[in-house]
Amino acid sequence: MTRKRIPAKRRRWVRQRALGYCEYCLCPEFCATQLHSIEHIIPESQGGQSTEDNLALACQGCNGSKHNKTQALDPATGRRVPLFHPRRDNWHEHFAWSPDQLYLIGLTPTGRATIRELELNREGVIHLRRLLLLNHEHPPPHRSAS
């Protein structure tokens, strides 16, 4: 399968729409050691297109963990559920912050499965959130309390 490169203008638009934050773990790109990726929410291998409604900004950790997955097991029920879809799903319906704002909490089967599958509370992300909190830059304004 030959992959077409996503046009630069579309990649910039996706990055701007996400305000420079990974759309899964919410790590800001300005703190990343590598640029975030423009990922296909529905993977190309499953027929996903390089259209704006199928693209999301993802850090390397989330992009690598998600890979070509669109579903995962809900750790509470063991049932297979869809992963969070940044274009279709409302973030505040699926996630909340822990009282100390360091951890994401899954409010739904999709939220719990996404946190587990993409490791949204991995150690490096928690350390970054802690540093951003000290600098009053966490949680991101668009994903603070609903």
mmCIF file of N, CA and C in Angstrom:
data_model
loop_
_atom_site.group_PDB
_atom_site.id
_atom_site.type_symbol
_atom_site.label_atom_id
_atom_site.label_comp_id
_atom_site.label_asym_id
_atom_site.label_seq_id
_atom_site.Cartn_x
_atom_site.Cartn_y
_atom_site.Cartn_z
ATOM 1 N N MET A 1 0.834 -1.171 0.000
ATOM 2 C CA MET A 1 0.000 0.000 0.000
ATOM 3 C C MET A 1 0.883 1.239 0.000
ATOM 4 N N THR A 2 0.672 2.101 -0.946
ATOM 5 C CA THR A 2 1.416 3.341 -1.023
ATOM 6 C C THR A 2 0.675 4.423 -0.252
ATOM 7 N N ARG A 3 1.380 5.064 0.658
ATOM 8 C CA ARG A 3 0.766 6.133 1.445
ATOM 9 C C ARG A 3 1.039 7.469 0.786
ATOM 10 N N LYS A 4 0.009 8.289 0.740
ATOM 11 C CA LYS A 4 0.170 9.643 0.241
ATOM 12 C C LYS A 4 0.564 10.531 1.407
ATOM 13 N N ARG A 5 1.454 11.430 1.159
ATOM 14 C CA ARG A 5 1.862 12.384 2.186
ATOM 15 C C ARG A 5 0.725 13.388 2.399
ATOM 16 N N ILE A 6 0.461 13.692 3.659
ATOM 17 C CA ILE A 6 -0.574 14.672 3.990
ATOM 18 C C ILE A 6 -0.029 16.051 3.629
ATOM 19 N N PRO A 7 -0.774 16.829 2.864
ATOM 20 C CA PRO A 7 -0.281 18.153 2.463
ATOM 21 C C PRO A 7 0.078 19.019 3.668
ATOM 22 N N ALA A 8 1.107 19.822 3.520
ATOM 23 C CA ALA A 8 1.589 20.677 4.614
ATOM 24 C C ALA A 8 0.497 21.600 5.132
ATOM 25 N N LYS A 9 -0.303 22.138 4.247
ATOM 26 C CA LYS A 9 -1.369 23.052 4.687
ATOM 27 C C LYS A 9 -2.354 22.327 5.602
ATOM 28 N N ARG A 10 -2.686 21.087 5.283
ATOM 29 C CA ARG A 10 -3.626 20.309 6.107
ATOM 30 C C ARG A 10 -2.967 19.953 7.447
ATOM 31 N N ARG A 11 -1.687 19.598 7.426
ATOM 32 C CA ARG A 11 -0.985 19.277 8.676
ATOM 33 C C ARG A 11 -0.955 20.494 9.597
ATOM 34 N N ARG A 12 -0.696 21.683 9.045
ATOM 35 C CA ARG A 12 -0.693 22.911 9.857
ATOM 36 C C ARG A 12 -2.084 23.156 10.453
ATOM 37 N N TRP A 13 -3.117 22.931 9.646
ATOM 38 C CA TRP A 13 -4.483 23.166 10.114
ATOM 39 C C TRP A 13 -4.815 22.222 11.272
ATOM 40 N N VAL A 14 -4.451 20.956 11.151
ATOM 41 C CA VAL A 14 -4.712 19.978 12.223
ATOM 42 C C VAL A 14 -3.973 20.400 13.496
ATOM 43 N N ARG A 15 -2.738 20.833 13.360
ATOM 44 C CA ARG A 15 -1.929 21.263 14.497
ATOM 45 C C ARG A 15 -2.575 22.488 15.164
ATOM 46 N N GLN A 16 -3.044 23.431 14.370
ATOM 47 C CA GLN A 16 -3.693 24.631 14.921
ATOM 48 C C GLN A 16 -5.016 24.275 15.602
ATOM 49 N N ARG A 17 -5.780 23.397 14.982
ATOM 50 C CA ARG A 17 -7.066 22.995 15.562
ATOM 51 C C ARG A 17 -6.849 22.387 16.946
ATOM 52 N N ALA A 18 -5.777 21.631 17.131
ATOM 53 C CA ALA A 18 -5.469 20.983 18.409
ATOM 54 C C ALA A 18 -4.788 21.933 19.391
ATOM 55 N N LEU A 19 -4.564 23.150 18.963
ATOM 56 C CA LEU A 19 -3.908 24.167 19.806
ATOM 57 C C LEU A 19 -2.523 23.716 20.261
ATOM 58 N N GLY A 20 -1.918 22.815 19.492
ATOM 59 C CA GLY A 20 -0.569 22.366 19.820
ATOM 60 C C GLY A 20 -0.506 21.297 20.901
ATOM 61 N N TYR A 21 -1.637 20.709 21.240
ATOM 62 C CA TYR A 21 -1.669 19.668 22.280
ATOM 63 C C TYR A 21 -1.983 18.312 21.664
ATOM 64 N N CYS A 22 -1.366 17.263 22.204
ATOM 65 C CA CYS A 22 -1.753 15.908 21.823
ATOM 66 C C CYS A 22 -3.245 15.775 22.155
ATOM 67 N N GLU A 23 -3.996 15.263 21.228
ATOM 68 C CA GLU A 23 -5.446 15.184 21.437
ATOM 69 C C GLU A 23 -5.850 13.986 22.301
ATOM 70 N N TYR A 24 -4.870 13.223 22.768
ATOM 71 C CA TYR A 24 -5.165 12.091 23.652
ATOM 72 C C TYR A 24 -4.664 12.379 25.081
ATOM 73 N N CYS A 25 -3.359 12.538 25.274
ATOM 74 C CA CYS A 25 -2.833 12.748 26.634
ATOM 75 C C CYS A 25 -2.768 14.224 27.018
ATOM 76 N N LEU A 26 -2.956 15.116 26.045
ATOM 77 C CA LEU A 26 -2.968 16.561 26.237
ATOM 78 C C LEU A 26 -1.604 17.145 26.586
ATOM 79 N N CYS A 27 -0.535 16.459 26.213
ATOM 80 C CA CYS A 27 0.796 17.039 26.381
ATOM 81 C C CYS A 27 1.005 18.109 25.315
ATOM 82 N N PRO A 28 1.532 19.260 25.721
ATOM 83 C CA PRO A 28 1.776 20.303 24.728
ATOM 84 C C PRO A 28 3.008 19.993 23.878
ATOM 85 N N GLU A 29 2.894 20.337 22.631
ATOM 86 C CA GLU A 29 4.009 20.071 21.710
ATOM 87 C C GLU A 29 5.243 20.886 22.090
ATOM 88 N N PHE A 30 5.052 22.073 22.674
ATOM 89 C CA PHE A 30 6.219 22.919 22.994
ATOM 90 C C PHE A 30 7.112 22.276 24.046
ATOM 91 N N CYS A 31 6.633 21.273 24.768
ATOM 92 C CA CYS A 31 7.443 20.577 25.768
ATOM 93 C C CYS A 31 8.001 19.248 25.250
ATOM 94 N N ALA A 32 7.611 18.847 24.068
ATOM 95 C CA ALA A 32 8.008 17.534 23.551
ATOM 96 C C ALA A 32 9.419 17.580 22.964
ATOM 97 N N THR A 33 10.092 16.476 23.067
ATOM 98 C CA THR A 33 11.419 16.392 22.470
ATOM 99 C C THR A 33 11.338 16.100 20.976
ATOM 100 N N GLN A 34 10.191 15.645 20.514
ATOM 101 C CA GLN A 34 9.946 15.404 19.097
ATOM 102 C C GLN A 34 8.615 16.050 18.740
ATOM 103 N N LEU A 35 8.496 16.504 17.502
ATOM 104 C CA LEU A 35 7.229 17.056 17.052
ATOM 105 C C LEU A 35 6.135 16.009 17.196
ATOM 106 N N HIS A 36 4.945 16.451 17.518
ATOM 107 C CA HIS A 36 3.805 15.543 17.535
ATOM 108 C C HIS A 36 3.514 15.102 16.101
ATOM 109 N N SER A 37 2.840 13.992 15.976
ATOM 110 C CA SER A 37 2.497 13.430 14.665
ATOM 111 C C SER A 37 1.074 13.805 14.285
ATOM 112 N N ILE A 38 0.833 13.839 12.989
ATOM 113 C CA ILE A 38 -0.533 13.920 12.497
ATOM 114 C C ILE A 38 -0.947 12.471 12.269
ATOM 115 N N GLU A 39 -1.858 11.982 13.086
ATOM 116 C CA GLU A 39 -2.236 10.579 13.000
ATOM 117 C C GLU A 39 -3.627 10.411 12.401
ATOM 118 N N HIS A 40 -3.821 9.247 11.803
ATOM 119 C CA HIS A 40 -5.119 8.886 11.254
ATOM 120 C C HIS A 40 -5.929 8.227 12.368
ATOM 121 N N ILE A 41 -7.057 8.802 12.732
ATOM 122 C CA ILE A 41 -7.884 8.242 13.802
ATOM 123 C C ILE A 41 -8.364 6.853 13.370
ATOM 124 N N ILE A 42 -8.958 6.769 12.193
ATOM 125 C CA ILE A 42 -9.215 5.469 11.567
ATOM 126 C C ILE A 42 -8.010 5.219 10.679
ATOM 127 N N PRO A 43 -7.204 4.227 10.995
ATOM 128 C CA PRO A 43 -5.957 4.007 10.264
ATOM 129 C C PRO A 43 -6.178 3.786 8.766
ATOM 130 N N GLU A 44 -5.192 4.191 7.998
ATOM 131 C CA GLU A 44 -5.253 3.967 6.557
ATOM 132 C C GLU A 44 -5.418 2.483 6.254
ATOM 133 N N SER A 45 -4.816 1.642 7.097
ATOM 134 C CA SER A 45 -4.912 0.193 6.875
ATOM 135 C C SER A 45 -6.338 -0.324 7.040
ATOM 136 N N GLN A 46 -7.203 0.495 7.648
ATOM 137 C CA GLN A 46 -8.617 0.130 7.821
ATOM 138 C C GLN A 46 -9.524 1.017 6.969
ATOM 139 N N GLY A 47 -8.930 1.662 5.994
ATOM 140 C CA GLY A 47 -9.720 2.478 5.071
ATOM 141 C C GLY A 47 -9.832 3.941 5.443
ATOM 142 N N GLY A 48 -9.144 4.372 6.513
ATOM 143 C CA GLY A 48 -9.190 5.770 6.920
ATOM 144 C C GLY A 48 -8.544 6.664 5.877
ATOM 145 N N GLN A 49 -9.119 7.825 5.720
ATOM 146 C CA GLN A 49 -8.632 8.777 4.726
ATOM 147 C C GLN A 49 -7.830 9.887 5.408
ATOM 148 N N SER A 50 -7.092 10.613 4.614
ATOM 149 C CA SER A 50 -6.319 11.754 5.130
ATOM 150 C C SER A 50 -7.145 13.025 5.077
ATOM 151 N N THR A 51 -8.375 12.926 5.527
ATOM 152 C CA THR A 51 -9.272 14.076 5.566
ATOM 153 C C THR A 51 -9.215 14.718 6.949
ATOM 154 N N GLU A 52 -9.597 15.980 7.015
ATOM 155 C CA GLU A 52 -9.494 16.703 8.282
ATOM 156 C C GLU A 52 -10.294 16.041 9.404
ATOM 157 N N ASP A 53 -11.396 15.393 9.073
ATOM 158 C CA ASP A 53 -12.206 14.756 10.110
ATOM 159 C C ASP A 53 -11.644 13.402 10.556
ATOM 160 N N ASN A 54 -10.556 12.962 9.944
ATOM 161 C CA ASN A 54 -9.935 11.700 10.351
ATOM 162 C C ASN A 54 -8.494 11.903 10.827
ATOM 163 N N LEU A 55 -8.102 13.140 11.016
ATOM 164 C CA LEU A 55 -6.732 13.410 11.439
ATOM 165 C C LEU A 55 -6.739 14.034 12.831
ATOM 166 N N ALA A 56 -5.726 13.684 13.606
ATOM 167 C CA ALA A 56 -5.584 14.241 14.956
ATOM 168 C C ALA A 56 -4.107 14.458 15.232
ATOM 169 N N LEU A 57 -3.830 15.391 16.111
ATOM 170 C CA LEU A 57 -2.462 15.628 16.558
ATOM 171 C C LEU A 57 -2.185 14.692 17.727
ATOM 172 N N ALA A 58 -1.123 13.938 17.650
ATOM 173 C CA ALA A 58 -0.799 12.971 18.710
ATOM 174 C C ALA A 58 0.694 13.006 19.003
ATOM 175 N N CYS A 59 1.037 12.955 20.295
ATOM 176 C CA CYS A 59 2.449 12.880 20.667
ATOM 177 C C CYS A 59 2.980 11.520 20.238
ATOM 178 N N GLN A 60 4.275 11.384 20.265
ATOM 179 C CA GLN A 60 4.874 10.130 19.807
ATOM 180 C C GLN A 60 4.449 8.949 20.690
ATOM 181 N N GLY A 61 4.313 9.184 21.993
ATOM 182 C CA GLY A 61 3.898 8.107 22.895
ATOM 183 C C GLY A 61 2.493 7.615 22.599
ATOM 184 N N CYS A 62 1.568 8.535 22.430
ATOM 185 C CA CYS A 62 0.179 8.136 22.136
ATOM 186 C C CYS A 62 0.070 7.546 20.741
ATOM 187 N N ASN A 63 0.749 8.154 19.792
ATOM 188 C CA ASN A 63 0.680 7.648 18.425
ATOM 189 C C ASN A 63 1.241 6.224 18.361
ATOM 190 N N GLY A 64 2.345 5.989 19.049
ATOM 191 C CA GLY A 64 2.934 4.655 19.046
ATOM 192 C C GLY A 64 2.062 3.633 19.767
ATOM 193 N N SER A 65 1.438 4.032 20.859
ATOM 194 C CA SER A 65 0.569 3.101 21.591
ATOM 195 C C SER A 65 -0.717 2.811 20.834
ATOM 196 N N LYS A 66 -1.234 3.819 20.179
ATOM 197 C CA LYS A 66 -2.491 3.627 19.446
ATOM 198 C C LYS A 66 -2.265 2.792 18.198
ATOM 199 N N HIS A 67 -1.181 3.085 17.495
ATOM 200 C CA HIS A 67 -0.822 2.375 16.261
ATOM 201 C C HIS A 67 -2.032 2.294 15.332
ATOM 202 N N ASN A 68 -2.531 1.125 15.046
ATOM 203 C CA ASN A 68 -3.674 1.002 14.124
ATOM 204 C C ASN A 68 -4.950 0.553 14.847
ATOM 205 N N LYS A 69 -4.999 0.809 16.141
ATOM 206 C CA LYS A 69 -6.151 0.362 16.934
ATOM 207 C C LYS A 69 -7.288 1.389 16.878
ATOM 208 N N THR A 70 -8.486 0.904 16.887
ATOM 209 C CA THR A 70 -9.673 1.760 17.007
ATOM 210 C C THR A 70 -10.553 1.287 18.161
ATOM 211 N N GLN A 71 -10.237 0.111 18.719
ATOM 212 C CA GLN A 71 -10.993 -0.450 19.832
ATOM 213 C C GLN A 71 -10.016 -1.046 20.843
ATOM 214 N N ALA A 72 -10.498 -1.199 22.058
ATOM 215 C CA ALA A 72 -9.707 -1.846 23.111
ATOM 216 C C ALA A 72 -10.672 -2.351 24.178
ATOM 217 N N LEU A 73 -10.135 -3.093 25.119
ATOM 218 C CA LEU A 73 -10.959 -3.630 26.202
ATOM 219 C C LEU A 73 -11.137 -2.600 27.309
ATOM 220 N N ASP A 74 -12.370 -2.449 27.749
ATOM 221 C CA ASP A 74 -12.651 -1.616 28.925
ATOM 222 C C ASP A 74 -12.136 -2.382 30.135
ATOM 223 N N PRO A 75 -11.191 -1.838 30.902
ATOM 224 C CA PRO A 75 -10.643 -2.588 32.043
ATOM 225 C C PRO A 75 -11.677 -2.886 33.124
ATOM 226 N N ALA A 76 -12.772 -2.157 33.173
ATOM 227 C CA ALA A 76 -13.789 -2.399 34.202
ATOM 228 C C ALA A 76 -14.728 -3.543 33.829
ATOM 229 N N THR A 77 -15.011 -3.704 32.545
ATOM 230 C CA THR A 77 -15.994 -4.716 32.137
ATOM 231 C C THR A 77 -15.399 -5.839 31.291
ATOM 232 N N GLY A 78 -14.226 -5.606 30.710
ATOM 233 C CA GLY A 78 -13.631 -6.598 29.821
ATOM 234 C C GLY A 78 -14.256 -6.604 28.429
ATOM 235 N N ARG A 79 -15.170 -5.680 28.182
ATOM 236 C CA ARG A 79 -15.823 -5.618 26.873
ATOM 237 C C ARG A 79 -15.005 -4.768 25.901
ATOM 238 N N ARG A 80 -15.028 -5.136 24.633
ATOM 239 C CA ARG A 80 -14.334 -4.366 23.596
ATOM 240 C C ARG A 80 -15.185 -3.139 23.259
ATOM 241 N N VAL A 81 -14.545 -1.982 23.310
ATOM 242 C CA VAL A 81 -15.247 -0.711 23.080
ATOM 243 C C VAL A 81 -14.401 0.163 22.152
ATOM 244 N N PRO A 82 -15.025 1.149 21.521
ATOM 245 C CA PRO A 82 -14.249 2.059 20.669
ATOM 246 C C PRO A 82 -13.312 2.931 21.497
ATOM 247 N N LEU A 83 -12.153 3.227 20.937
ATOM 248 C CA LEU A 83 -11.254 4.194 21.556
ATOM 249 C C LEU A 83 -11.809 5.596 21.335
ATOM 250 N N PHE A 84 -11.364 6.537 22.135
ATOM 251 C CA PHE A 84 -11.775 7.931 22.015
ATOM 252 C C PHE A 84 -11.475 8.436 20.603
ATOM 253 N N HIS A 85 -12.463 9.070 20.014
ATOM 254 C CA HIS A 85 -12.344 9.619 18.663
ATOM 255 C C HIS A 85 -12.379 11.149 18.802
ATOM 256 N N PRO A 86 -11.225 11.809 18.655
ATOM 257 C CA PRO A 86 -11.176 13.250 18.901
ATOM 258 C C PRO A 86 -12.125 14.089 18.049
ATOM 259 N N ARG A 87 -12.553 13.594 16.925
ATOM 260 C CA ARG A 87 -13.451 14.376 16.070
ATOM 261 C C ARG A 87 -14.910 14.127 16.422
ATOM 262 N N ARG A 88 -15.255 12.987 16.887
ATOM 263 C CA ARG A 88 -16.663 12.641 17.147
ATOM 264 C C ARG A 88 -17.050 12.712 18.608
ATOM 265 N N ASP A 89 -16.116 12.447 19.497
ATOM 266 C CA ASP A 89 -16.437 12.331 20.920
ATOM 267 C C ASP A 89 -16.158 13.631 21.663
ATOM 268 N N ASN A 90 -16.948 13.860 22.707
ATOM 269 C CA ASN A 90 -16.759 15.011 23.586
ATOM 270 C C ASN A 90 -15.799 14.598 24.708
ATOM 271 N N TRP A 91 -14.645 15.257 24.768
ATOM 272 C CA TRP A 91 -13.619 14.899 25.731
ATOM 273 C C TRP A 91 -14.175 14.873 27.162
ATOM 274 N N HIS A 92 -14.954 15.871 27.528
ATOM 275 C CA HIS A 92 -15.465 15.979 28.903
ATOM 276 C C HIS A 92 -16.465 14.873 29.257
ATOM 277 N N GLU A 93 -17.041 14.232 28.292
ATOM 278 C CA GLU A 93 -17.929 13.105 28.589
ATOM 279 C C GLU A 93 -17.140 11.846 28.956
ATOM 280 N N HIS A 94 -15.918 11.754 28.446
ATOM 281 C CA HIS A 94 -15.139 10.528 28.623
ATOM 282 C C HIS A 94 -14.016 10.623 29.660
ATOM 283 N N PHE A 95 -13.573 11.862 29.939
ATOM 284 C CA PHE A 95 -12.406 12.014 30.820
ATOM 285 C C PHE A 95 -12.637 13.109 31.851
ATOM 286 N N ALA A 96 -11.935 12.968 32.956
ATOM 287 C CA ALA A 96 -11.869 14.024 33.975
ATOM 288 C C ALA A 96 -10.471 13.968 34.566
ATOM 289 N N TRP A 97 -10.119 15.022 35.264
ATOM 290 C CA TRP A 97 -8.824 15.054 35.946
ATOM 291 C C TRP A 97 -8.985 14.542 37.368
ATOM 292 N N SER A 98 -7.950 13.894 37.877
ATOM 293 C CA SER A 98 -7.923 13.515 39.292
ATOM 294 C C SER A 98 -7.877 14.806 40.113
ATOM 295 N N PRO A 99 -8.202 14.744 41.401
ATOM 296 C CA PRO A 99 -8.185 15.968 42.223
ATOM 297 C C PRO A 99 -6.852 16.730 42.163
ATOM 298 N N ASP A 100 -5.743 16.015 42.036
ATOM 299 C CA ASP A 100 -4.445 16.710 41.946
ATOM 300 C C ASP A 100 -4.102 17.097 40.508
ATOM 301 N N GLN A 101 -4.987 16.789 39.571
ATOM 302 C CA GLN A 101 -4.873 17.126 38.153
ATOM 303 C C GLN A 101 -3.694 16.467 37.444
ATOM 304 N N LEU A 102 -3.169 15.410 38.015
ATOM 305 C CA LEU A 102 -2.044 14.719 37.387
ATOM 306 C C LEU A 102 -2.493 13.539 36.533
ATOM 307 N N TYR A 103 -3.620 12.954 36.875
ATOM 308 C CA TYR A 103 -4.063 11.732 36.206
ATOM 309 C C TYR A 103 -5.388 11.955 35.487
ATOM 310 N N LEU A 104 -5.512 11.321 34.335
ATOM 311 C CA LEU A 104 -6.799 11.297 33.665
ATOM 312 C C LEU A 104 -7.601 10.141 34.237
ATOM 313 N N ILE A 105 -8.875 10.366 34.423
ATOM 314 C CA ILE A 105 -9.790 9.354 34.927
ATOM 315 C C ILE A 105 -10.805 9.078 33.834
ATOM 316 N N GLY A 106 -11.008 7.813 33.526
ATOM 317 C CA GLY A 106 -11.995 7.448 32.517
ATOM 318 C C GLY A 106 -13.391 7.450 33.101
ATOM 319 N N LEU A 107 -14.290 8.191 32.500
ATOM 320 C CA LEU A 107 -15.668 8.276 32.994
ATOM 321 C C LEU A 107 -16.590 7.293 32.290
ATOM 322 N N THR A 108 -16.142 6.768 31.181
ATOM 323 C CA THR A 108 -16.956 5.867 30.359
ATOM 324 C C THR A 108 -16.098 4.671 29.960
ATOM 325 N N PRO A 109 -16.723 3.640 29.399
ATOM 326 C CA PRO A 109 -15.913 2.528 28.885
ATOM 327 C C PRO A 109 -14.871 3.008 27.862
ATOM 328 N N THR A 110 -15.273 3.920 26.980
ATOM 329 C CA THR A 110 -14.330 4.451 25.987
ATOM 330 C C THR A 110 -13.196 5.203 26.673
ATOM 331 N N GLY A 111 -13.512 6.016 27.658
ATOM 332 C CA GLY A 111 -12.477 6.750 28.377
ATOM 333 C C GLY A 111 -11.508 5.807 29.080
ATOM 334 N N ARG A 112 -12.039 4.810 29.785
ATOM 335 C CA ARG A 112 -11.168 3.864 30.510
ATOM 336 C C ARG A 112 -10.288 3.062 29.551
ATOM 337 N N ALA A 113 -10.884 2.597 28.451
ATOM 338 C CA ALA A 113 -10.126 1.796 27.484
ATOM 339 C C ALA A 113 -9.039 2.639 26.820
ATOM 340 N N THR A 114 -9.360 3.893 26.525
ATOM 341 C CA THR A 114 -8.368 4.763 25.869
ATOM 342 C C THR A 114 -7.214 5.061 26.813
ATOM 343 N N ILE A 115 -7.525 5.341 28.069
ATOM 344 C CA ILE A 115 -6.464 5.608 29.049
ATOM 345 C C ILE A 115 -5.533 4.413 29.155
ATOM 346 N N ARG A 116 -6.111 3.247 29.241
ATOM 347 C CA ARG A 116 -5.276 2.042 29.386
ATOM 348 C C ARG A 116 -4.505 1.726 28.103
ATOM 349 N N GLU A 117 -5.172 1.743 26.969
ATOM 350 C CA GLU A 117 -4.526 1.324 25.728
ATOM 351 C C GLU A 117 -3.440 2.297 25.278
ATOM 352 N N LEU A 118 -3.686 3.576 25.434
ATOM 353 C CA LEU A 118 -2.709 4.577 25.012
ATOM 354 C C LEU A 118 -1.780 4.998 26.151
ATOM 355 N N GLU A 119 -1.978 4.393 27.314
ATOM 356 C CA GLU A 119 -1.136 4.697 28.479
ATOM 357 C C GLU A 119 -1.103 6.210 28.739
ATOM 358 N N LEU A 120 -2.279 6.808 28.825
ATOM 359 C CA LEU A 120 -2.367 8.259 28.961
ATOM 360 C C LEU A 120 -1.853 8.761 30.308
ATOM 361 N N ASN A 121 -1.674 7.864 31.259
ATOM 362 C CA ASN A 121 -1.114 8.241 32.554
ATOM 363 C C ASN A 121 0.272 7.626 32.739
ATOM 364 N N ARG A 122 1.040 7.524 31.651
ATOM 365 C CA ARG A 122 2.387 6.953 31.757
ATOM 366 C C ARG A 122 3.279 7.900 32.561
ATOM 367 N N GLU A 123 4.328 7.319 33.126
ATOM 368 C CA GLU A 123 5.179 8.030 34.073
ATOM 369 C C GLU A 123 5.707 9.356 33.521
ATOM 370 N N GLY A 124 6.215 9.349 32.309
ATOM 371 C CA GLY A 124 6.767 10.575 31.733
ATOM 372 C C GLY A 124 5.718 11.668 31.577
ATOM 373 N N VAL A 125 4.510 11.286 31.250
ATOM 374 C CA VAL A 125 3.419 12.256 31.104
ATOM 375 C C VAL A 125 3.053 12.840 32.465
ATOM 376 N N ILE A 126 3.043 11.996 33.493
ATOM 377 C CA ILE A 126 2.741 12.483 34.849
ATOM 378 C C ILE A 126 3.815 13.479 35.299
ATOM 379 N N HIS A 127 5.069 13.167 35.028
ATOM 380 C CA HIS A 127 6.152 14.100 35.388
ATOM 381 C C HIS A 127 5.979 15.429 34.663
ATOM 382 N N LEU A 128 5.640 15.365 33.386
ATOM 383 C CA LEU A 128 5.439 16.589 32.614
ATOM 384 C C LEU A 128 4.262 17.387 33.178
ATOM 385 N N ARG A 129 3.153 16.719 33.473
ATOM 386 C CA ARG A 129 1.997 17.427 34.054
ATOM 387 C C ARG A 129 2.375 18.101 35.362
ATOM 388 N N ARG A 130 3.189 17.398 36.178
ATOM 389 C CA ARG A 130 3.599 17.974 37.457
ATOM 390 C C ARG A 130 4.399 19.266 37.236
ATOM 391 N N LEU A 131 5.320 19.258 36.286
ATOM 392 C CA LEU A 131 6.114 20.457 35.991
ATOM 393 C C LEU A 131 5.247 21.579 35.417
ATOM 394 N N LEU A 132 4.328 21.207 34.531
ATOM 395 C CA LEU A 132 3.442 22.217 33.954
ATOM 396 C C LEU A 132 2.532 22.832 35.021
ATOM 397 N N LEU A 133 2.100 22.004 35.965
ATOM 398 C CA LEU A 133 1.273 22.522 37.066
ATOM 399 C C LEU A 133 2.037 23.573 37.875
ATOM 400 N N LEU A 134 3.297 23.303 38.142
ATOM 401 C CA LEU A 134 4.109 24.256 38.899
ATOM 402 C C LEU A 134 4.232 25.592 38.176
ATOM 403 N N ASN A 135 4.150 25.522 36.843
ATOM 404 C CA ASN A 135 4.264 26.728 36.019
ATOM 405 C C ASN A 135 2.881 27.270 35.615
ATOM 406 N N HIS A 136 1.835 26.731 36.223
ATOM 407 C CA HIS A 136 0.448 27.159 35.951
ATOM 408 C C HIS A 136 0.070 26.984 34.482
ATOM 409 N N GLU A 137 0.582 25.924 33.867
ATOM 410 C CA GLU A 137 0.270 25.646 32.455
ATOM 411 C C GLU A 137 -0.462 24.320 32.278
ATOM 412 N N HIS A 138 -1.032 23.809 33.341
ATOM 413 C CA HIS A 138 -1.776 22.555 33.289
ATOM 414 C C HIS A 138 -2.917 22.646 34.283
ATOM 415 N N PRO A 139 -4.073 22.093 33.972
ATOM 416 C CA PRO A 139 -4.439 21.467 32.701
ATOM 417 C C PRO A 139 -4.617 22.522 31.613
ATOM 418 N N PRO A 140 -4.571 22.097 30.356
ATOM 419 C CA PRO A 140 -4.753 23.051 29.268
ATOM 420 C C PRO A 140 -6.113 23.743 29.397
ATOM 421 N N PRO A 141 -6.179 25.006 29.086
ATOM 422 C CA PRO A 141 -7.433 25.753 29.267
ATOM 423 C C PRO A 141 -8.634 25.112 28.563
ATOM 424 N N HIS A 142 -8.412 24.514 27.410
ATOM 425 C CA HIS A 142 -9.534 23.921 26.682
ATOM 426 C C HIS A 142 -9.934 22.555 27.237
ATOM 427 N N ARG A 143 -9.187 22.037 28.209
ATOM 428 C CA ARG A 143 -9.518 20.747 28.810
ATOM 429 C C ARG A 143 -9.456 20.818 30.332
ATOM 430 N N SER A 144 -9.722 21.977 30.883
ATOM 431 C CA SER A 144 -9.794 22.069 32.340
ATOM 432 C C SER A 144 -11.213 21.670 32.742
ATOM 433 N N ALA A 145 -11.632 22.032 33.914
ATOM 434 C CA ALA A 145 -12.959 21.605 34.381
ATOM 435 C C ALA A 145 -14.031 21.965 33.364
ATOM 436 N N SER A 146 -15.001 21.072 33.206
ATOM 437 C CA SER A 146 -16.059 21.288 32.209
ATOM 438 C C SER A 146 -17.016 22.368 32.616
#
